[in-house]
PDB file of C-alpha atoms in Angstrom:
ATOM      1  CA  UNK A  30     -54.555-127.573 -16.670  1.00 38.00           C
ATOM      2  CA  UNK A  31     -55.712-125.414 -19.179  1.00 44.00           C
ATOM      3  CA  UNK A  32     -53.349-124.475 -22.197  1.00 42.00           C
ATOM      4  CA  UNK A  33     -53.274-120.679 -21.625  1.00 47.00           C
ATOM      5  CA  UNK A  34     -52.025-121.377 -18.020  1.00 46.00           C
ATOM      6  CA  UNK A  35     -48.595-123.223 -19.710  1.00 48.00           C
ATOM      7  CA  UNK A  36     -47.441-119.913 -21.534  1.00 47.00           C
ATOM      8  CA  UNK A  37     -45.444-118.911 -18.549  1.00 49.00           C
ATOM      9  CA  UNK A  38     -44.129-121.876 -17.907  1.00 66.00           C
ATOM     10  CA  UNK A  39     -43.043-122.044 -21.928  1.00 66.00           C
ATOM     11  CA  UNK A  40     -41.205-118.846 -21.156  1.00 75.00           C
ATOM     12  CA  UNK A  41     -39.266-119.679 -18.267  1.00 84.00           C
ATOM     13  CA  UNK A  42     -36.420-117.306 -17.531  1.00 88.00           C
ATOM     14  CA  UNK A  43     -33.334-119.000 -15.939  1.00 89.00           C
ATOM     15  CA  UNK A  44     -30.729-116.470 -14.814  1.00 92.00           C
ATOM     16  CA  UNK A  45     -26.907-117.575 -15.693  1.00 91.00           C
ATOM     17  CA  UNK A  46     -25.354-119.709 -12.707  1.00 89.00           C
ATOM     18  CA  UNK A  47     -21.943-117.187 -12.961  1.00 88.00           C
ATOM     19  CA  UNK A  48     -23.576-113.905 -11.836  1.00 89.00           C
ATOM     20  CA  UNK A  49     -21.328-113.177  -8.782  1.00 87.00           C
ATOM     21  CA  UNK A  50     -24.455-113.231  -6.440  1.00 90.00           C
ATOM     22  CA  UNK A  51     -24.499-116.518  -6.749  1.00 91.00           C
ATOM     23  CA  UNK A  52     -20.934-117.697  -5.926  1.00 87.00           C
ATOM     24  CA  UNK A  53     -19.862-117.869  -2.789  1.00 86.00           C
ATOM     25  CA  UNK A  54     -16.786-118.280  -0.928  1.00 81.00           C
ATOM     26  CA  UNK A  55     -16.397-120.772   1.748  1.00 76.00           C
ATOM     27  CA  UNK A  56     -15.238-120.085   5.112  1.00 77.00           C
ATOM     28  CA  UNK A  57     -12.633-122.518   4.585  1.00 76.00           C
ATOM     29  CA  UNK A  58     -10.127-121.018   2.067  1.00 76.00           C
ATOM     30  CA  UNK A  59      -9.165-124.462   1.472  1.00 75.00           C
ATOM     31  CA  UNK A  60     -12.383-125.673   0.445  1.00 74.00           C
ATOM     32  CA  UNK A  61     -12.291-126.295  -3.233  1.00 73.00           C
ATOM     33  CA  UNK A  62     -15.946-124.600  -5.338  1.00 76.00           C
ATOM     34  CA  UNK A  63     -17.923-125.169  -7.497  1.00 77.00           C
ATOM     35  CA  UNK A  64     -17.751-124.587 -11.043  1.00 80.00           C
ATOM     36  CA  UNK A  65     -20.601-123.152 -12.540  1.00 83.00           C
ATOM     37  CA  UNK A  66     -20.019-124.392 -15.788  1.00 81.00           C
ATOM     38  CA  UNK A  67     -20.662-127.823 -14.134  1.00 86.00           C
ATOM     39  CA  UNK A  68     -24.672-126.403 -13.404  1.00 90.00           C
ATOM     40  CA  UNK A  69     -27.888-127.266 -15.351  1.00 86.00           C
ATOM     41  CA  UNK A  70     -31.213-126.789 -14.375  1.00 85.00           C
ATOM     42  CA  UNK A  71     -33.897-129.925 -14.736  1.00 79.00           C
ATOM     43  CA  UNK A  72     -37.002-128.318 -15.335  1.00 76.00           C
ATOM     44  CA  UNK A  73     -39.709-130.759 -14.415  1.00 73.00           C
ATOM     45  CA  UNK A  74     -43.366-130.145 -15.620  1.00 72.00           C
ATOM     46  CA  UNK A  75     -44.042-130.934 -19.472  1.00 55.00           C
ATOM     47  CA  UNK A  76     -44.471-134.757 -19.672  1.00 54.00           C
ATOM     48  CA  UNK A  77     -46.342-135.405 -16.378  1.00 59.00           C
ATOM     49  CA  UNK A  78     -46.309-133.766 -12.810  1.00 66.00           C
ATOM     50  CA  UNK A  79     -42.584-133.241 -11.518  1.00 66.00           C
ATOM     51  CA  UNK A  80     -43.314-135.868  -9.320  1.00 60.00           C
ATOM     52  CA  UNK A  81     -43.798-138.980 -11.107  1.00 60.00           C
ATOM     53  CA  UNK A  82     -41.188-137.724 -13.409  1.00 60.00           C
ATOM     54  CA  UNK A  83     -38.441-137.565 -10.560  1.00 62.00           C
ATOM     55  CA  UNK A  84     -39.912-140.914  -8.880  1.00 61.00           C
ATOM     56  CA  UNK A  85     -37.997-142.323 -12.053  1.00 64.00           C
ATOM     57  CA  UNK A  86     -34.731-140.705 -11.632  1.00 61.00           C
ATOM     58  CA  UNK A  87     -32.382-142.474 -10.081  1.00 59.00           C
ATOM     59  CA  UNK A  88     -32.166-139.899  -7.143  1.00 57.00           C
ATOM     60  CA  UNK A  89     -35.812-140.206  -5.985  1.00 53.00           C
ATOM     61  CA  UNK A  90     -34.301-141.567  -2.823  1.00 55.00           C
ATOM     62  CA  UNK A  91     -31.971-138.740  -1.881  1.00 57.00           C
ATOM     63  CA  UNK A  92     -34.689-135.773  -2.195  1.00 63.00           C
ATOM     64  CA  UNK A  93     -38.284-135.502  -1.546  1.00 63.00           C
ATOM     65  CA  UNK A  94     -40.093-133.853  -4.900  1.00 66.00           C
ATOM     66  CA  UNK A  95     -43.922-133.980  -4.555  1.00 67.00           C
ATOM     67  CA  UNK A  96     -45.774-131.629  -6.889  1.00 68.00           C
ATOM     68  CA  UNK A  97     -46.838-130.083 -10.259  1.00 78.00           C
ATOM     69  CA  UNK A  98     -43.653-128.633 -11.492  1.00 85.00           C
ATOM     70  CA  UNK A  99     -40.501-127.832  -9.954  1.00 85.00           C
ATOM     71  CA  UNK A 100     -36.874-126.812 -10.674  1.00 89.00           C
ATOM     72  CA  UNK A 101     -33.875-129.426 -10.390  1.00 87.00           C
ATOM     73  CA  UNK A 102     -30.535-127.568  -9.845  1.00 90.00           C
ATOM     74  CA  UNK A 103     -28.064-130.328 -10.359  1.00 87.00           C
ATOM     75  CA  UNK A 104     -24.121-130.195 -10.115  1.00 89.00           C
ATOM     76  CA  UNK A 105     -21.633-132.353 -12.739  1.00 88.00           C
ATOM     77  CA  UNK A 106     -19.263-134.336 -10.169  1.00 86.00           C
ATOM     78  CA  UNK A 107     -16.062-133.993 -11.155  1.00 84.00           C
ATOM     79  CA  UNK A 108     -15.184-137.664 -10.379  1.00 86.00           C
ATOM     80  CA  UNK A 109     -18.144-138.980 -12.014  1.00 89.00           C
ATOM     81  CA  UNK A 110     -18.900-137.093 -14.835  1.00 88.00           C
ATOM     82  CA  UNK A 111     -22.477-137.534 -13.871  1.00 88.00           C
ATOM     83  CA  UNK A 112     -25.276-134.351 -12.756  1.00 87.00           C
ATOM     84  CA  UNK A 113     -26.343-135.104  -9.097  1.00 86.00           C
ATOM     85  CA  UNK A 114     -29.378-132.891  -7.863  1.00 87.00           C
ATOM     86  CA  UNK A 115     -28.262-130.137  -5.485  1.00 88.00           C
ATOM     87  CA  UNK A 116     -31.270-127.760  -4.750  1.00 88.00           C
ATOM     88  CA  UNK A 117     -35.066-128.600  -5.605  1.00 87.00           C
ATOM     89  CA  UNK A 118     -37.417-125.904  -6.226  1.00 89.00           C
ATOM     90  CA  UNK A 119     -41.091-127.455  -5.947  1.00 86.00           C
ATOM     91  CA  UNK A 120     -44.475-125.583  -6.770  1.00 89.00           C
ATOM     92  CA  UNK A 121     -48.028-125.957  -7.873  1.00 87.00           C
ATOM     93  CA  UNK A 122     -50.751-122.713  -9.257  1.00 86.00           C
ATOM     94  CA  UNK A 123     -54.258-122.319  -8.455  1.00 85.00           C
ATOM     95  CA  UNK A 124     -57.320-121.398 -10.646  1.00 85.00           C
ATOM     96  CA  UNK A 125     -56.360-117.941 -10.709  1.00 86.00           C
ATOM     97  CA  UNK A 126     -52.617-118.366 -11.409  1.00 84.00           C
ATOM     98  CA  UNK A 127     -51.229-117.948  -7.980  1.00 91.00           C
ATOM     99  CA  UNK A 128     -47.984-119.772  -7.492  1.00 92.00           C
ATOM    100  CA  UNK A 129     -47.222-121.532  -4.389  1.00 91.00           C
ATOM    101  CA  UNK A 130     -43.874-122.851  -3.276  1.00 92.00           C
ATOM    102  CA  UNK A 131     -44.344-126.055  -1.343  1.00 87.00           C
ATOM    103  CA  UNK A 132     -40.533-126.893  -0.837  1.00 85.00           C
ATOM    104  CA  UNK A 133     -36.631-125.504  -1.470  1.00 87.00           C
ATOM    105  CA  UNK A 134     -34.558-128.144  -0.815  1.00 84.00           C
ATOM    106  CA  UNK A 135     -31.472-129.386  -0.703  1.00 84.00           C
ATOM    107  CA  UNK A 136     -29.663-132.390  -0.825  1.00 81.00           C
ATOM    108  CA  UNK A 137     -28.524-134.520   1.796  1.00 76.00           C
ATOM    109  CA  UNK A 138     -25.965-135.880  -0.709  1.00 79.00           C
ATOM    110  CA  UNK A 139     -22.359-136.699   0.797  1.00 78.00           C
ATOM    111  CA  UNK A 140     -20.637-136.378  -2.345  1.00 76.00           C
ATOM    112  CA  UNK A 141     -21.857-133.091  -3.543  1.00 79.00           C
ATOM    113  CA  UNK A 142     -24.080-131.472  -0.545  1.00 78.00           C
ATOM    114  CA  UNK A 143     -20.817-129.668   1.190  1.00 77.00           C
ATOM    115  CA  UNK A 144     -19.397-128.476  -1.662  1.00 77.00           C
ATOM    116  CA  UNK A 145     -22.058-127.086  -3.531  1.00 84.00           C
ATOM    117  CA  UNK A 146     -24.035-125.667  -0.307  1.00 83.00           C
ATOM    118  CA  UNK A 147     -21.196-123.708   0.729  1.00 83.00           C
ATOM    119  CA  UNK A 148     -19.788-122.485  -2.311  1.00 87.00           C
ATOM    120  CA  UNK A 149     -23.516-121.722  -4.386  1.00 91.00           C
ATOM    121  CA  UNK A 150     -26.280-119.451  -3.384  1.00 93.00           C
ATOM    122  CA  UNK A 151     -29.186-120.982  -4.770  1.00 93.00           C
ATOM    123  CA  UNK A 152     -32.125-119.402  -2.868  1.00 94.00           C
ATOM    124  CA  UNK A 153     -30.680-116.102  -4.528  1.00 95.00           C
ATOM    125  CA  UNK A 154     -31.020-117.947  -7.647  1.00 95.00           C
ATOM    126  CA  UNK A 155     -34.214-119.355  -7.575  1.00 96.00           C
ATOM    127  CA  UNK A 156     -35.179-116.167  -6.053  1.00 97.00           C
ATOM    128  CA  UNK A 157     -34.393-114.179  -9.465  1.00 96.00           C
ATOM    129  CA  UNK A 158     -35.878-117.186 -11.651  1.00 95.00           C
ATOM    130  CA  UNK A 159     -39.588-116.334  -9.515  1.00 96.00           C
ATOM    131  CA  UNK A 160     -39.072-112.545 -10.157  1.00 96.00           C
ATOM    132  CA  UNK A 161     -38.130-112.714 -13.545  1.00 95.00           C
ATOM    133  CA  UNK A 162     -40.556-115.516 -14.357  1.00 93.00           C
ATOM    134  CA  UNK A 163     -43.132-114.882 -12.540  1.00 93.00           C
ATOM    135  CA  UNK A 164     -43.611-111.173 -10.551  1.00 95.00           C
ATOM    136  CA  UNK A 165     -42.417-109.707 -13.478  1.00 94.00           C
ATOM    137  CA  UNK A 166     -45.394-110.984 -15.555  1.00 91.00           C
ATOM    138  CA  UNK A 167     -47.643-109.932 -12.597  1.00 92.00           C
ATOM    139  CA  UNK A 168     -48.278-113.471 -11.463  1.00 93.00           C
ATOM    140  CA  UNK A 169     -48.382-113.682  -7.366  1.00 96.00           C
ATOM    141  CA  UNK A 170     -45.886-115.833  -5.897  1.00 96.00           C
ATOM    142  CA  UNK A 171     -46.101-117.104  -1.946  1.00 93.00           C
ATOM    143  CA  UNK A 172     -44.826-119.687   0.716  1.00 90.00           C
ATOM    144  CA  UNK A 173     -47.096-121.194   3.087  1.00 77.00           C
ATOM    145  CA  UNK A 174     -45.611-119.220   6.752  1.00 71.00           C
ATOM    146  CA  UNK A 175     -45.305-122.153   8.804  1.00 60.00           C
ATOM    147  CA  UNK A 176     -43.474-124.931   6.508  1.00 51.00           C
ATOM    148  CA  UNK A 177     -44.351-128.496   7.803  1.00 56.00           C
ATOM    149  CA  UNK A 178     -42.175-130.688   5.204  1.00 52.00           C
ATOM    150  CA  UNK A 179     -39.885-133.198   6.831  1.00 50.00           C
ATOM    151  CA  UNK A 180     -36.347-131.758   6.054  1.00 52.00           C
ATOM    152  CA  UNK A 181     -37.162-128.623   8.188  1.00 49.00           C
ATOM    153  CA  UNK A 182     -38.068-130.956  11.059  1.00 53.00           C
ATOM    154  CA  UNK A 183     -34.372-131.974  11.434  1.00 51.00           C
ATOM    155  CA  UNK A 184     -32.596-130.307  14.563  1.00 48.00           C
ATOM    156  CA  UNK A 185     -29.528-129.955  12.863  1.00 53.00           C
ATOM    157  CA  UNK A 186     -31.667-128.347   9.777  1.00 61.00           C
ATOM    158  CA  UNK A 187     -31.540-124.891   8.539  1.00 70.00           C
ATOM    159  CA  UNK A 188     -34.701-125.131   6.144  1.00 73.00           C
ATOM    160  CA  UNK A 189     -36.585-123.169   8.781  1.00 75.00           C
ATOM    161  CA  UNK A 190     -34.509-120.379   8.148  1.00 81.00           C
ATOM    162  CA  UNK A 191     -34.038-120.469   4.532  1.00 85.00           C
ATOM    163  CA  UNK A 192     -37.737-120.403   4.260  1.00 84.00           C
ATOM    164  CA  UNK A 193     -38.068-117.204   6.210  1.00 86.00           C
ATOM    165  CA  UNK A 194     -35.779-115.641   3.693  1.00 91.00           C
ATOM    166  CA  UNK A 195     -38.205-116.512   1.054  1.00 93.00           C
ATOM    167  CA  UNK A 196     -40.937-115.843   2.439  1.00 93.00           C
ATOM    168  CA  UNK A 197     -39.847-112.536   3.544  1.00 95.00           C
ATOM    169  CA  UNK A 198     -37.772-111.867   0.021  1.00 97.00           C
ATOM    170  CA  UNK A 199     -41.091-112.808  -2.276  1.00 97.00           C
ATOM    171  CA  UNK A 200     -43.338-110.603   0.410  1.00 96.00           C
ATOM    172  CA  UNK A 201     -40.676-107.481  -0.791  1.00 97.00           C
ATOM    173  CA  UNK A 202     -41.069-108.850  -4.024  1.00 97.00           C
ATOM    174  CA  UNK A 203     -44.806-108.662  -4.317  1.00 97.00           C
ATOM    175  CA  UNK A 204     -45.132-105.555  -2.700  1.00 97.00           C
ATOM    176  CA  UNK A 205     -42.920-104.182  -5.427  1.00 97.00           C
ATOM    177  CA  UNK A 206     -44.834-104.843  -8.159  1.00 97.00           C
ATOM    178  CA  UNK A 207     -48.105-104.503  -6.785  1.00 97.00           C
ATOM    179  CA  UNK A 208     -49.309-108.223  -6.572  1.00 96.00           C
ATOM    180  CA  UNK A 209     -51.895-109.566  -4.337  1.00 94.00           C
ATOM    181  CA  UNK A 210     -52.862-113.054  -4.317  1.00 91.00           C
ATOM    182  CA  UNK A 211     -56.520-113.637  -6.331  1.00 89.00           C
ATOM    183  CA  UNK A 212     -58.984-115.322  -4.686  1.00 84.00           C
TER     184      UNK A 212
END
């Protein structure tokens, strides 16, 4: 990759985990949340493609991560002490600085999954870190229509929808601020 196409990356914007569209409250008033304090973001990319550098995590089993760079939400465990990846945020650029997402998702995790699905909006949040990133900096941002990654085969899997949102959010989003994909 050429070293004018890292500046971007170098100037990632991550929005704070607390903003209160974000949190959410579970249906289940008994359900403990999250704390965001307990959040950090991985951010994969710098040493080697995101994927070899998760391969050597010791959570390459419980998530699929397969491209350039991508974005590791992870949640402290309480019990533990230890940050377990919730969300995964996956993409790769072209020659003319398109960005593709190839994958949101989440984990499968028993000990965190629940918990942290129900009680923290992360598409919103990796939704702000592409706009504020990326369409902000007028750098066209887009998800493939028909998704065809493994999670979103699942009956009992909700990816299919999720991805609609973000498709449909980062069309809004582009429109906004002009953007067309280069070609």
């Amino acid at each position: 990759m050429p070293k004018e196409s890292m500046t971007a990356f170098e100037h990632l914007i991550l929005p704070e985990f607390e903003k209160k569209e974000f949190l959410r409250t579970p249906q289940n008033k008994l359900c403990p949340t999250i704390d965001a304090t307990r959040l950090m973001v991985e951010i994969l990319w710098g040493l080697s493609e995101a994927s070899g550098e998760f391969s050597e995590s010791q959570y390459a089993s419980k998530l699929i991560l397969d491209g350039k760079y991508a974005l590791v939400l992870r949640y402290k465990r309480e019990k533990d002490g230890k940050y377990h990846p919730a969300c995964t945020l996956w993409f790769d650029t072209d020659d003319f600085w398109n960005i593709q997402v190839n994958q949101l998702q989440w984990s499968k995790d028993k000990h965190i999954a629940f918990r942290f699905h129900s009680s923290y909006n992360s598409l919103a949040y990796y939704l702000q870190v592409l706009e504020e990133t990326f369409l902000k900096k007028w750098i066209y941002v887009w998800v493939e229509a028909f998704p065809e990654w493994l999670e979103g085969a699942a009956y009992s899997s909700n990816a299919h929808q999720s991805y609609h949102i973000l498709r449909t959010a980062l069309e809004g989003l582009n429109k906004k601020y002009g953007l067309e994909k280069k070609s």
